[in-house]
Short mmCIF file of C-alpha atoms in Angstrom, two decimals:
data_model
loop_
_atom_site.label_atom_id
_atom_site.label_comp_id
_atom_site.label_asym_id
_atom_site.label_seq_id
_atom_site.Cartn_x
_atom_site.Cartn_y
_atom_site.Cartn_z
CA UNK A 1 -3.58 -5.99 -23.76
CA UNK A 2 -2.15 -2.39 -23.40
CA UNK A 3 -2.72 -0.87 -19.52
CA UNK A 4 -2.59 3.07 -19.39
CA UNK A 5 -3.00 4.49 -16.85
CA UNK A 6 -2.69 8.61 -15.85
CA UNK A 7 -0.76 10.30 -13.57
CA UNK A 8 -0.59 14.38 -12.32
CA UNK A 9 3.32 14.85 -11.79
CA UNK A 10 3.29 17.89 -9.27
CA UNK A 11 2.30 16.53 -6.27
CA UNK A 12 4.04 18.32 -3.41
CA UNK A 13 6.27 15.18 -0.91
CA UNK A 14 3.78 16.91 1.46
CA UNK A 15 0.20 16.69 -0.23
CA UNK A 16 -2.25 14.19 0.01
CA UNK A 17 -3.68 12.99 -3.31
CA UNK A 18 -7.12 12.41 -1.75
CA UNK A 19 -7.34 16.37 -2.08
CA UNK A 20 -6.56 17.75 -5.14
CA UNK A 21 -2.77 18.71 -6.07
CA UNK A 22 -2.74 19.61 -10.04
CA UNK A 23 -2.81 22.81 -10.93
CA UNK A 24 -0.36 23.62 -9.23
CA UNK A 25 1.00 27.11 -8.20
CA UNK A 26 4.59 27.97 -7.49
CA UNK A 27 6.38 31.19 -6.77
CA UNK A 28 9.87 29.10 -6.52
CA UNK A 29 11.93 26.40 -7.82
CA UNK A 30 10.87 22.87 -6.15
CA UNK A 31 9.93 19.35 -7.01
CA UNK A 32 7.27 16.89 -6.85
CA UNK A 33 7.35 14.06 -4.50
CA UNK A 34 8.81 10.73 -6.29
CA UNK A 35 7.08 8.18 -8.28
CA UNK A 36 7.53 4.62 -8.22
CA UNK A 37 4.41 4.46 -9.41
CA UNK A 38 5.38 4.55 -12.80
CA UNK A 39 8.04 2.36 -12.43
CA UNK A 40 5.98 -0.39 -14.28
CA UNK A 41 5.60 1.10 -17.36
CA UNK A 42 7.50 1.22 -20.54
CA UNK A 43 6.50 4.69 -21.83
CA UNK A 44 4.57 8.20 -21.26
CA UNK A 45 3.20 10.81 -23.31
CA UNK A 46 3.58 13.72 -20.93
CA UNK A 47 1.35 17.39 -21.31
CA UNK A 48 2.26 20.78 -19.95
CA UNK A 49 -0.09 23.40 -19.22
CA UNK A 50 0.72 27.13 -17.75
CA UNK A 51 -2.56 28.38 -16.70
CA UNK A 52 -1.57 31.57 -14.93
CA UNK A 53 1.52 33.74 -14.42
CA UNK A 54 2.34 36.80 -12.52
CA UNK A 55 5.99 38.91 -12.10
CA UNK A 56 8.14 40.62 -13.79
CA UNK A 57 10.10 38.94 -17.11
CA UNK A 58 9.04 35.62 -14.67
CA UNK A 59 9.97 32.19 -16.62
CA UNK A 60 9.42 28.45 -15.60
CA UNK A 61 11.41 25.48 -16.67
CA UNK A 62 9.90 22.30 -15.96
CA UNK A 63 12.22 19.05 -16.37
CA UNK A 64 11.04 15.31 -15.76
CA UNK A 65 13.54 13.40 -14.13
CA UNK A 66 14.71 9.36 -13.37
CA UNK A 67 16.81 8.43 -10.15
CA UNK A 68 19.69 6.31 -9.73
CA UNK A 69 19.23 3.54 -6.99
CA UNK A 70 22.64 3.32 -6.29
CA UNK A 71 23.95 7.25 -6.77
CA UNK A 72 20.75 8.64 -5.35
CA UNK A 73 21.33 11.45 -7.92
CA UNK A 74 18.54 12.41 -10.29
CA UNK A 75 19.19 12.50 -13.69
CA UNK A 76 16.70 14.61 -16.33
CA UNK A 77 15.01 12.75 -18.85
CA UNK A 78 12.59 15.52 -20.33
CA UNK A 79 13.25 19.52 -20.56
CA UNK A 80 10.37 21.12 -21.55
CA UNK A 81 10.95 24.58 -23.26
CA UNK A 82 11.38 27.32 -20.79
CA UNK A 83 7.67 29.13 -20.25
CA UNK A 84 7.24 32.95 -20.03
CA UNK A 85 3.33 32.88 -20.34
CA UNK A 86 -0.10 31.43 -20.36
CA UNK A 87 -0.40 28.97 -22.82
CA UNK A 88 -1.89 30.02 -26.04
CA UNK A 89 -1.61 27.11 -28.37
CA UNK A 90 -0.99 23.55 -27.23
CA UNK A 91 2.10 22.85 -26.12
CA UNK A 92 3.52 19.76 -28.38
CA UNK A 93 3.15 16.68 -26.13
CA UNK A 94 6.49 14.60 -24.93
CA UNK A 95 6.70 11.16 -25.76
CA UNK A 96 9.65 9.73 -23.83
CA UNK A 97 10.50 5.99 -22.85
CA UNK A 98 10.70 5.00 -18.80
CA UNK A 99 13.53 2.71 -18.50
CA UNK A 100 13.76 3.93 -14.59
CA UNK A 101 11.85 2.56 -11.35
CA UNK A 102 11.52 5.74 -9.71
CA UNK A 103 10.63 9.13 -10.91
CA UNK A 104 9.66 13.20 -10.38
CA UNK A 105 8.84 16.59 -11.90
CA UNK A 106 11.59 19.45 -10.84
CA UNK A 107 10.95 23.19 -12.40
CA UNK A 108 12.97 26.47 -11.40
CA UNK A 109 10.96 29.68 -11.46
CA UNK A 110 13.19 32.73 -11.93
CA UNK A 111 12.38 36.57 -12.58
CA UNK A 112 11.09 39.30 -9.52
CA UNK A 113 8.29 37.99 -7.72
CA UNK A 114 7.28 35.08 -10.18
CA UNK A 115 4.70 33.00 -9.74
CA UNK A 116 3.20 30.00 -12.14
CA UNK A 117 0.02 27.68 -12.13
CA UNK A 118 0.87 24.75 -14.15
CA UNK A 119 0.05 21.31 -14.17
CA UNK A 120 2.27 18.26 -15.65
CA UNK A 121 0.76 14.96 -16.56
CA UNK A 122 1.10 11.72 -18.07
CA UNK A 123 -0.16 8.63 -19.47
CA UNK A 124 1.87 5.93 -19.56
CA UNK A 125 1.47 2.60 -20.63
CA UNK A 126 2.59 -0.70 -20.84
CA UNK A 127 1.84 -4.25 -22.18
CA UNK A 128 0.15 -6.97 -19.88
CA UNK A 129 -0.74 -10.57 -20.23
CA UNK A 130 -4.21 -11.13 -19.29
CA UNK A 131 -3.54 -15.03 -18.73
CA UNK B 1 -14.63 -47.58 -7.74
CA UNK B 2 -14.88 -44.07 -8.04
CA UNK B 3 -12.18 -41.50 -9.24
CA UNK B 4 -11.68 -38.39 -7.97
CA UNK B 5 -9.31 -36.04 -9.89
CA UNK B 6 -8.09 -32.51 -7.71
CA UNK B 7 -9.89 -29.68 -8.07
CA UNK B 8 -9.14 -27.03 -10.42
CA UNK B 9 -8.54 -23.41 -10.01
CA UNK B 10 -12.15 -22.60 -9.99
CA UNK B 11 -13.16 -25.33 -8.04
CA UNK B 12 -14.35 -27.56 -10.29
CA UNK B 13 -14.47 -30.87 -9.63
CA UNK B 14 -14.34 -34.06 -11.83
CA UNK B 15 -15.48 -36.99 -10.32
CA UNK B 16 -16.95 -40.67 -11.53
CA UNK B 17 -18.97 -43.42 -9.83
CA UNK B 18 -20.36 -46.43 -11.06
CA UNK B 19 -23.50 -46.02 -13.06
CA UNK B 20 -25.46 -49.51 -14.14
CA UNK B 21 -21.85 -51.03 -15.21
CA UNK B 22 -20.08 -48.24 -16.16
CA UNK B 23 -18.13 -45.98 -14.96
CA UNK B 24 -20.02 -42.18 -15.37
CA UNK B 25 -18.96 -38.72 -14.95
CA UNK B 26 -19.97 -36.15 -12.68
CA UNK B 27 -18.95 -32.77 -12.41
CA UNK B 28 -19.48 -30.71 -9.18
CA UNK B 29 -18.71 -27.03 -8.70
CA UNK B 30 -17.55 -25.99 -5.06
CA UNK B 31 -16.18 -22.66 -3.59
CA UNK B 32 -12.98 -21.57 -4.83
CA UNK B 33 -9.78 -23.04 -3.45
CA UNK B 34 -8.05 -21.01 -0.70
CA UNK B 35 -5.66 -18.77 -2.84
CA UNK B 36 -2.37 -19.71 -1.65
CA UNK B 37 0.19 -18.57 0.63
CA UNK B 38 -1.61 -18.57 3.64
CA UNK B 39 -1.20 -19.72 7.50
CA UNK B 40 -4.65 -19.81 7.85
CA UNK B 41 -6.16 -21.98 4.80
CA UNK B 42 -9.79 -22.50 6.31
CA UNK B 43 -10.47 -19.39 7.50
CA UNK B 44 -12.94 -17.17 5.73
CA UNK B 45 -14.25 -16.37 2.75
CA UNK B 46 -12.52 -14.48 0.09
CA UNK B 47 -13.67 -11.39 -0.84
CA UNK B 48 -10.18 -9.92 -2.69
CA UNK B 49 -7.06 -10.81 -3.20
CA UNK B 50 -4.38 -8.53 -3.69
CA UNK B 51 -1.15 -10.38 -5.10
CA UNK B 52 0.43 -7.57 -7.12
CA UNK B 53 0.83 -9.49 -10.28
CA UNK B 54 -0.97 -6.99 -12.43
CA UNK B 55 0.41 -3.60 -13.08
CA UNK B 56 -1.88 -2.09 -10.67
CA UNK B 57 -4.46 -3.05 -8.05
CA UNK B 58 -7.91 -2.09 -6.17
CA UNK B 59 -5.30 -0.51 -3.11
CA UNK B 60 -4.55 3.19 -3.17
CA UNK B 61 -2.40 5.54 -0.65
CA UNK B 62 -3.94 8.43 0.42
CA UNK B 63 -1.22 9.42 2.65
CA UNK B 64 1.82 11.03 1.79
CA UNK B 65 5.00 9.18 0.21
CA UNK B 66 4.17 6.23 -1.79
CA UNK B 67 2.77 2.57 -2.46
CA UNK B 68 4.18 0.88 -5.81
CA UNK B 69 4.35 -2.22 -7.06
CA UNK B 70 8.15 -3.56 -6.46
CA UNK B 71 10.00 -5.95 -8.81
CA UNK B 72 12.68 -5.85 -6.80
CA UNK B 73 11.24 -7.64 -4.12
CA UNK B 74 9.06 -11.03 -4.81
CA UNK B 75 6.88 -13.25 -2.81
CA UNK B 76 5.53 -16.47 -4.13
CA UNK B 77 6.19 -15.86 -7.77
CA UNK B 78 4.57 -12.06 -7.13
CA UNK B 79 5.95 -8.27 -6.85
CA UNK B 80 5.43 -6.94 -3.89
CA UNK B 81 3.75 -3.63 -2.68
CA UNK B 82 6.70 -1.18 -1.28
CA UNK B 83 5.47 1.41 0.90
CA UNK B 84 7.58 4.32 1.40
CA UNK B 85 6.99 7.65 3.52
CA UNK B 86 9.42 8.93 0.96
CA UNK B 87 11.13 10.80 4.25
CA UNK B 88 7.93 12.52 5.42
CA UNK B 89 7.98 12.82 9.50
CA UNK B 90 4.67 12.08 11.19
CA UNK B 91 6.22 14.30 14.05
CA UNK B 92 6.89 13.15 17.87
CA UNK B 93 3.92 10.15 17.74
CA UNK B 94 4.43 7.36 19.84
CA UNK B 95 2.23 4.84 17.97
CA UNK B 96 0.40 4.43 15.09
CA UNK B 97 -2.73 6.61 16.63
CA UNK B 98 -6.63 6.28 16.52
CA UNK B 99 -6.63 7.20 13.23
CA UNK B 100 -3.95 6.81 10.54
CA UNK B 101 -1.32 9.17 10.46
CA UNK B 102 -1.70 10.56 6.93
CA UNK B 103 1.36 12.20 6.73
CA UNK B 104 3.07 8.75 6.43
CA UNK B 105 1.93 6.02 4.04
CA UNK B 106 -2.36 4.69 4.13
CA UNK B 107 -2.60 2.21 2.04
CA UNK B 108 -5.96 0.82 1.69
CA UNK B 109 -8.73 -1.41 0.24
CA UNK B 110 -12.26 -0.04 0.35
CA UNK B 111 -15.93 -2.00 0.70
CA UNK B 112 -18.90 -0.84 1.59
CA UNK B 113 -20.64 -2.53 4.81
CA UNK B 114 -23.49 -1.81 7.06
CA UNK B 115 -22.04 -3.27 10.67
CA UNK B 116 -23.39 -6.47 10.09
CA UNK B 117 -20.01 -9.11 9.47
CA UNK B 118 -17.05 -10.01 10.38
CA UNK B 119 -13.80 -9.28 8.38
CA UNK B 120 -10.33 -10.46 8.29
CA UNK B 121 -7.34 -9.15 6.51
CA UNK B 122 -4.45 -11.21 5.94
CA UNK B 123 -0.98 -10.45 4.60
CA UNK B 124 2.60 -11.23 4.25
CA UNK B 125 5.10 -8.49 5.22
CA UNK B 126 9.02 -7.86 5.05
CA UNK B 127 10.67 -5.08 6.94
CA UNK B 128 12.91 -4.67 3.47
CA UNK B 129 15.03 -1.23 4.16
CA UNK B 130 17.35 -0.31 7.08
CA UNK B 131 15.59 1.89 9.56
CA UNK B 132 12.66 0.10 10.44
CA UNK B 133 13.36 -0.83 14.37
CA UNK B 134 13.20 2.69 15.51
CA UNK B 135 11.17 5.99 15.28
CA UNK B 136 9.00 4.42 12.81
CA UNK B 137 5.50 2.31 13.15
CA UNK B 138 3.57 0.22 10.75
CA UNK B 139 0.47 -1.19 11.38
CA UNK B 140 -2.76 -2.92 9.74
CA UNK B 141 -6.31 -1.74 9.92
CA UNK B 142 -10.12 -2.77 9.70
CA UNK B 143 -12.46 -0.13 10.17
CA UNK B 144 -15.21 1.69 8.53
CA UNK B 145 -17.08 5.07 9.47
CA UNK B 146 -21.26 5.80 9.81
CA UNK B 147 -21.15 9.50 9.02
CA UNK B 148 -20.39 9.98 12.71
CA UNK B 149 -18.06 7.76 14.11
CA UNK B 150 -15.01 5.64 12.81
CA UNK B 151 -14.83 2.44 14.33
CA UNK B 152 -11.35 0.65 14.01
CA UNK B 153 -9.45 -2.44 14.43
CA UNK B 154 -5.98 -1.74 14.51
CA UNK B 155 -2.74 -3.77 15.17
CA UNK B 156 0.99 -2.30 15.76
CA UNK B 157 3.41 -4.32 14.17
CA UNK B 158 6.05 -3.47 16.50
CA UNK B 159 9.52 -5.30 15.61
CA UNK B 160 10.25 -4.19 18.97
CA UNK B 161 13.96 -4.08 17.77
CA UNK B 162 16.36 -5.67 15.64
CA UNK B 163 16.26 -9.68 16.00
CA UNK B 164 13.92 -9.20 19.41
CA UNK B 165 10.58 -11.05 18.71
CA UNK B 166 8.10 -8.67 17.09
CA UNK B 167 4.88 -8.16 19.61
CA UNK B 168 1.30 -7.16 17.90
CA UNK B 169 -0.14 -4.83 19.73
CA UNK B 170 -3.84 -3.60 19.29
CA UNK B 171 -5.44 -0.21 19.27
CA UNK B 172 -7.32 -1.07 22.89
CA UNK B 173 -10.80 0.73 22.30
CA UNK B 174 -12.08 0.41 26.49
CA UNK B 175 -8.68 2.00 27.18
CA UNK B 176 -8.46 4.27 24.39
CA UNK B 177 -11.33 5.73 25.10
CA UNK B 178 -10.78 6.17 28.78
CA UNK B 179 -7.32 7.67 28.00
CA UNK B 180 -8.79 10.11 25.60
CA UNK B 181 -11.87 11.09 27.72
CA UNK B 182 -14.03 9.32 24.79
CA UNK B 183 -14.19 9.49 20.89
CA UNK B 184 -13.14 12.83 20.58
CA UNK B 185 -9.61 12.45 22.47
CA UNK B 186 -6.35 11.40 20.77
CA UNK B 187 -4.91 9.25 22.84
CA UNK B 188 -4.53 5.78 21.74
CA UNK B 189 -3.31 2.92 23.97
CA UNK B 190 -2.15 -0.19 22.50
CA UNK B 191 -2.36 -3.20 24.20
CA UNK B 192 0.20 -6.08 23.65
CA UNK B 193 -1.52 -9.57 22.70
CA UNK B 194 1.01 -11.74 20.80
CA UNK B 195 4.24 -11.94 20.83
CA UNK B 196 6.45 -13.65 17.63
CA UNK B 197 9.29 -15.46 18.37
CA UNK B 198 12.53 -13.50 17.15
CA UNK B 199 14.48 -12.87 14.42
CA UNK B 200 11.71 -10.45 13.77
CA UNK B 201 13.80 -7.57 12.75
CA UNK B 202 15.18 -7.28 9.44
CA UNK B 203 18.35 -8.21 10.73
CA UNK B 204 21.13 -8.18 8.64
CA UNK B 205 18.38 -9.18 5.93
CA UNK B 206 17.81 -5.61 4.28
CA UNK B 207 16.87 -4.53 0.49
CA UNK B 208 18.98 -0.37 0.24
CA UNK B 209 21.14 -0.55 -2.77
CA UNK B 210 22.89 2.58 -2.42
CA UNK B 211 24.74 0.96 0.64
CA UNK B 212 25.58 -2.02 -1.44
CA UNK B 213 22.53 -4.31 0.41
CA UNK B 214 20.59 -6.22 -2.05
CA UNK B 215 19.36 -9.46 0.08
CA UNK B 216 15.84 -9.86 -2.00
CA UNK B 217 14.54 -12.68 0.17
CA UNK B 218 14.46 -10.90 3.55
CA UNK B 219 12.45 -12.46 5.82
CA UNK B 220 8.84 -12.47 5.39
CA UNK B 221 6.37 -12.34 8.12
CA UNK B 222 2.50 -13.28 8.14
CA UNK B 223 -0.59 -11.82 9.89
CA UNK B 224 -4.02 -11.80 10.14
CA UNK B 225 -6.79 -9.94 11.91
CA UNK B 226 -10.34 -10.87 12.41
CA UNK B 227 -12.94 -8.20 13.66
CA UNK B 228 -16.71 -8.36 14.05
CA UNK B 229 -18.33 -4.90 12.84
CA UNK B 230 -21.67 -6.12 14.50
CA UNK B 231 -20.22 -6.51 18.08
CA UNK B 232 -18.05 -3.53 17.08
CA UNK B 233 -15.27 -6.20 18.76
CA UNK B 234 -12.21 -7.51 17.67
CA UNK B 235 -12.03 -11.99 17.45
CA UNK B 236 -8.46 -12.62 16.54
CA UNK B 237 -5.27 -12.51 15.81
CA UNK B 238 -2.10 -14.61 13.83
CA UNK B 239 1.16 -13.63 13.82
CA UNK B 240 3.48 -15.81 11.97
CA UNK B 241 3.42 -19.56 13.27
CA UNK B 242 2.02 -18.70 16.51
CA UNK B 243 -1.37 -19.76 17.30
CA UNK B 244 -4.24 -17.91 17.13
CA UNK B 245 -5.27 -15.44 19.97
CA UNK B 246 -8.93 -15.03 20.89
CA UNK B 247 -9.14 -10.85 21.34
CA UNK B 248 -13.34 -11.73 21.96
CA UNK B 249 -12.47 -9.34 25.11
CA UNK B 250 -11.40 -6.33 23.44
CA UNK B 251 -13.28 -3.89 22.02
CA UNK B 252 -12.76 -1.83 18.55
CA UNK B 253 -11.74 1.98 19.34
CA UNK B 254 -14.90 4.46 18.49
CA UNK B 255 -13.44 7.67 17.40
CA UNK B 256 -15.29 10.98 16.33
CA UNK B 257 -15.33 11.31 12.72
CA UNK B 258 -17.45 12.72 9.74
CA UNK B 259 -14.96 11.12 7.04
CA UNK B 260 -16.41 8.31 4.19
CA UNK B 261 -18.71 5.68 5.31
CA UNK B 262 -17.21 2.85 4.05
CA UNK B 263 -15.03 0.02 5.36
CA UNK B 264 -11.17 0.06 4.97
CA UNK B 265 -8.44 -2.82 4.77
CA UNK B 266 -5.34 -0.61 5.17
CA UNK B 267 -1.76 -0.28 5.94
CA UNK B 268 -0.06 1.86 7.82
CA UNK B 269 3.77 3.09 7.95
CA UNK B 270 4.88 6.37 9.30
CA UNK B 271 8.30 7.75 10.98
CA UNK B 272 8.80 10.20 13.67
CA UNK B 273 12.24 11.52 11.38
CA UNK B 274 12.88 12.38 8.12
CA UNK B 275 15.61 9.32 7.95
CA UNK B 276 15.59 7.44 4.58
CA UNK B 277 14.83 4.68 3.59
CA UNK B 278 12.29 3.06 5.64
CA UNK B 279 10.46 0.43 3.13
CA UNK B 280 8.22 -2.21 4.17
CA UNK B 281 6.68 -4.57 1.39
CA UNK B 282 3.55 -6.34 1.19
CA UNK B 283 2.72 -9.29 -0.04
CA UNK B 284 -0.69 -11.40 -1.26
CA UNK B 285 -3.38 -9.47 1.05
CA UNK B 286 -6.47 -10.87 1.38
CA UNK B 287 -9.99 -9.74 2.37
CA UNK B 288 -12.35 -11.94 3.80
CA UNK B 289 -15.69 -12.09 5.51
CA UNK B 290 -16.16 -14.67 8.75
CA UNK B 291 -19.26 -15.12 9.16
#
């Protein structure tokens, strides 16, 4: 059988799932805390939603990146198209593949005095034997 | 004659006895057989196992850092469960508290109960990463919550060093609770009650591949924890091979606290520094009820 299971990518290395993290609001560039969660898995569909945005000429780039075990360098996997506004239409969904054990979300925020609510998720899924 | 043939995974049972000249067969349905590893194989009555062989399971961290299934490291034909503060500092603790330090890893198994069992948790652990024999504690928990009060069973797996022999030490409730001036204080006192034989560190044994270590059989330790939620006392402890130790005398710490009235089976790993890696792994938990 196929497993899926769904994941919010923006939780702060400081937050507490328990509450809730997604949206999530951020007036500078950052990252999510890691996820070996999704480690398992052999793929992801991943959505992006901008729900609010302040500042002037402000603009997020959100990127989806693996990490090397050995380098401890992060590598990006998904760059999403750079965001300037609320979201109006759908933006297009991301399938990638997840060949790494250990991944996170990273976005920059530039302009004067940005700030974005946005929320990055995924479902990923991979086959299982049920013997 | 009669023949007998080994139970199967269920329990089953396929057995045959004479029957007026001939030889007739009777099947019998028992309780499950003890899932297996274990120190302890009559002891309690599953309610859960948690071997990791699935893509997911019934635990969850509600802590910072994380608590993922790990095919790096295996136990018994299994991935493990890594937790991982993911370099999260608890700040300047000096034990694993009265209650769980959620800014490290709490990883946990929930059931409802109303006070009226007792419940054990056992486990197989592995101090995989360097880091883990300083400025860091990791501990296991039964306790559940009325709406009022938490009420927990808790012991500090304290390796106590590298290769010095690892000494479980239990949240003492009487002393707690004198410490802290009742529930509502925060000082915990842990009292030692068993003490491992060495080699208890992860030695030279350690799982960080960015240093070049990659020893995936470690060394694996084993513990379980019996307490009785309608004395509100602990009954015992295993560590490893050593016997078990009546804790009958001790009772469970009674803290202040409004949180979720439920029981918990839970892990616990924190650090007093940001210093990375510190990964423990878990192996085949299991929940069972004592009475």
């Amino acid at each position: 059988m196929t497993i899926k299971m769904q994941f919010p990518l923006t939780t702060l290395p400081t937050a507490n799932e328990q509450a809730g993290v997604s949206p999530l609001t951020v007036t500078a560039s950052g990252n999510s805390r890691e996820y070996p969660e999704l480690g398992s898995f052999d793929s992801g569909i991943f959505f992006l939603d901008v729900t609010a945005v302040s500042g002037t000429t402000p603009s997020l780039a959100v990127f989806f990146q693996g990490y090397s075990p050995i380098s401890e360098k992060w590598h990006d996997i998904i760059t999403f198209t750079p965001q300037t506004a609320v979201t109006s239409t759908v933006i297009a969904p991301v399938t990638a593949s997840l060949p790494y054990q250990t991944y996170r979300t990273r976005w920059t925020v530039t302009g004067t005095t940005p700030s974005f609510t946005f929320s990055l998720g995924v479902i990923v899924s991979a086959s299982e034997s049920t013997a | 004659m009669a023949i007998q043939l080994p139970p199967n995974s269920t329990g089953s049972i396929l057995d045959t006895r004479p029957e007026n000249g001939r030889e007739r067969q009777i099947v019998s349905v028992g309780d499950p057989l003890r899932t297996q590893p274990t120190r302890r194989p009559n002891s309690g009555r599953i309610l859960y196992v948690n071997d990791f062989r699935s893509l997911n399971s019934s635990m969850w961290n509600d802590g910072v850092g994380s608590a993922s299934r790990d095919t790096d490291i295996w136990f018994g034909g299994n991935p493990t469960l890594r937790l991982d503060p993911q370099g999260q500092s608890a700040g300047a603790v000096t034990n694993p508290g009265r209650t769980a330090a959620t800014s490290g890893v709490v990883v946990k198994q929930r059931i409802h109960d109303g006070f009226r069992q007792k419940y054990g948790v056992e486990a197989w652990f592995r101090m995989t990463s360097t880091n883990l024999t300083s400025n860091t504690f990791f501990s296991m928990s039964i306790y559940n919550r009325d709406g009022a009060q938490a009420y927990h069973g808790r012991v500090w797996l304290d390796p106590n060093g590298n290769n010095q022999p690892m000494v479980a030490r239990i949240l003492d409730g009487t002393a707690s609770a004198a410490a802290s001036g009742g529930p509502g204080g925060s000082t915990a006192v842990y009292t030692p009650v068993l003490t491992s034989v060495s080699q208890n560190g992860a030695g030279t044994h350690t799982f960080y591949p960015a240093s070049g270590r990659v020893d995936r059989a470690g060394g694996w330790h084993y513990v379980k924890m019996v307490v009785d939620f309608a004395a509100l006392k602990y009954v015992s402890i295993q560590l490893d091979g050593e016997a078990v130790t009546d804790l009958s005398a001790y009772n469970m710490d009674v803290t202040t606290s409004t949180g979720f009235a439920g029981m918990h089976h839970s892990f616990e790993l924190c650090a007093t520094t940001t210093t990375r890696p510190r990964w423990v792994n878990l192996a085949h938990m299991v929940g069972t009820v004592e009475d």
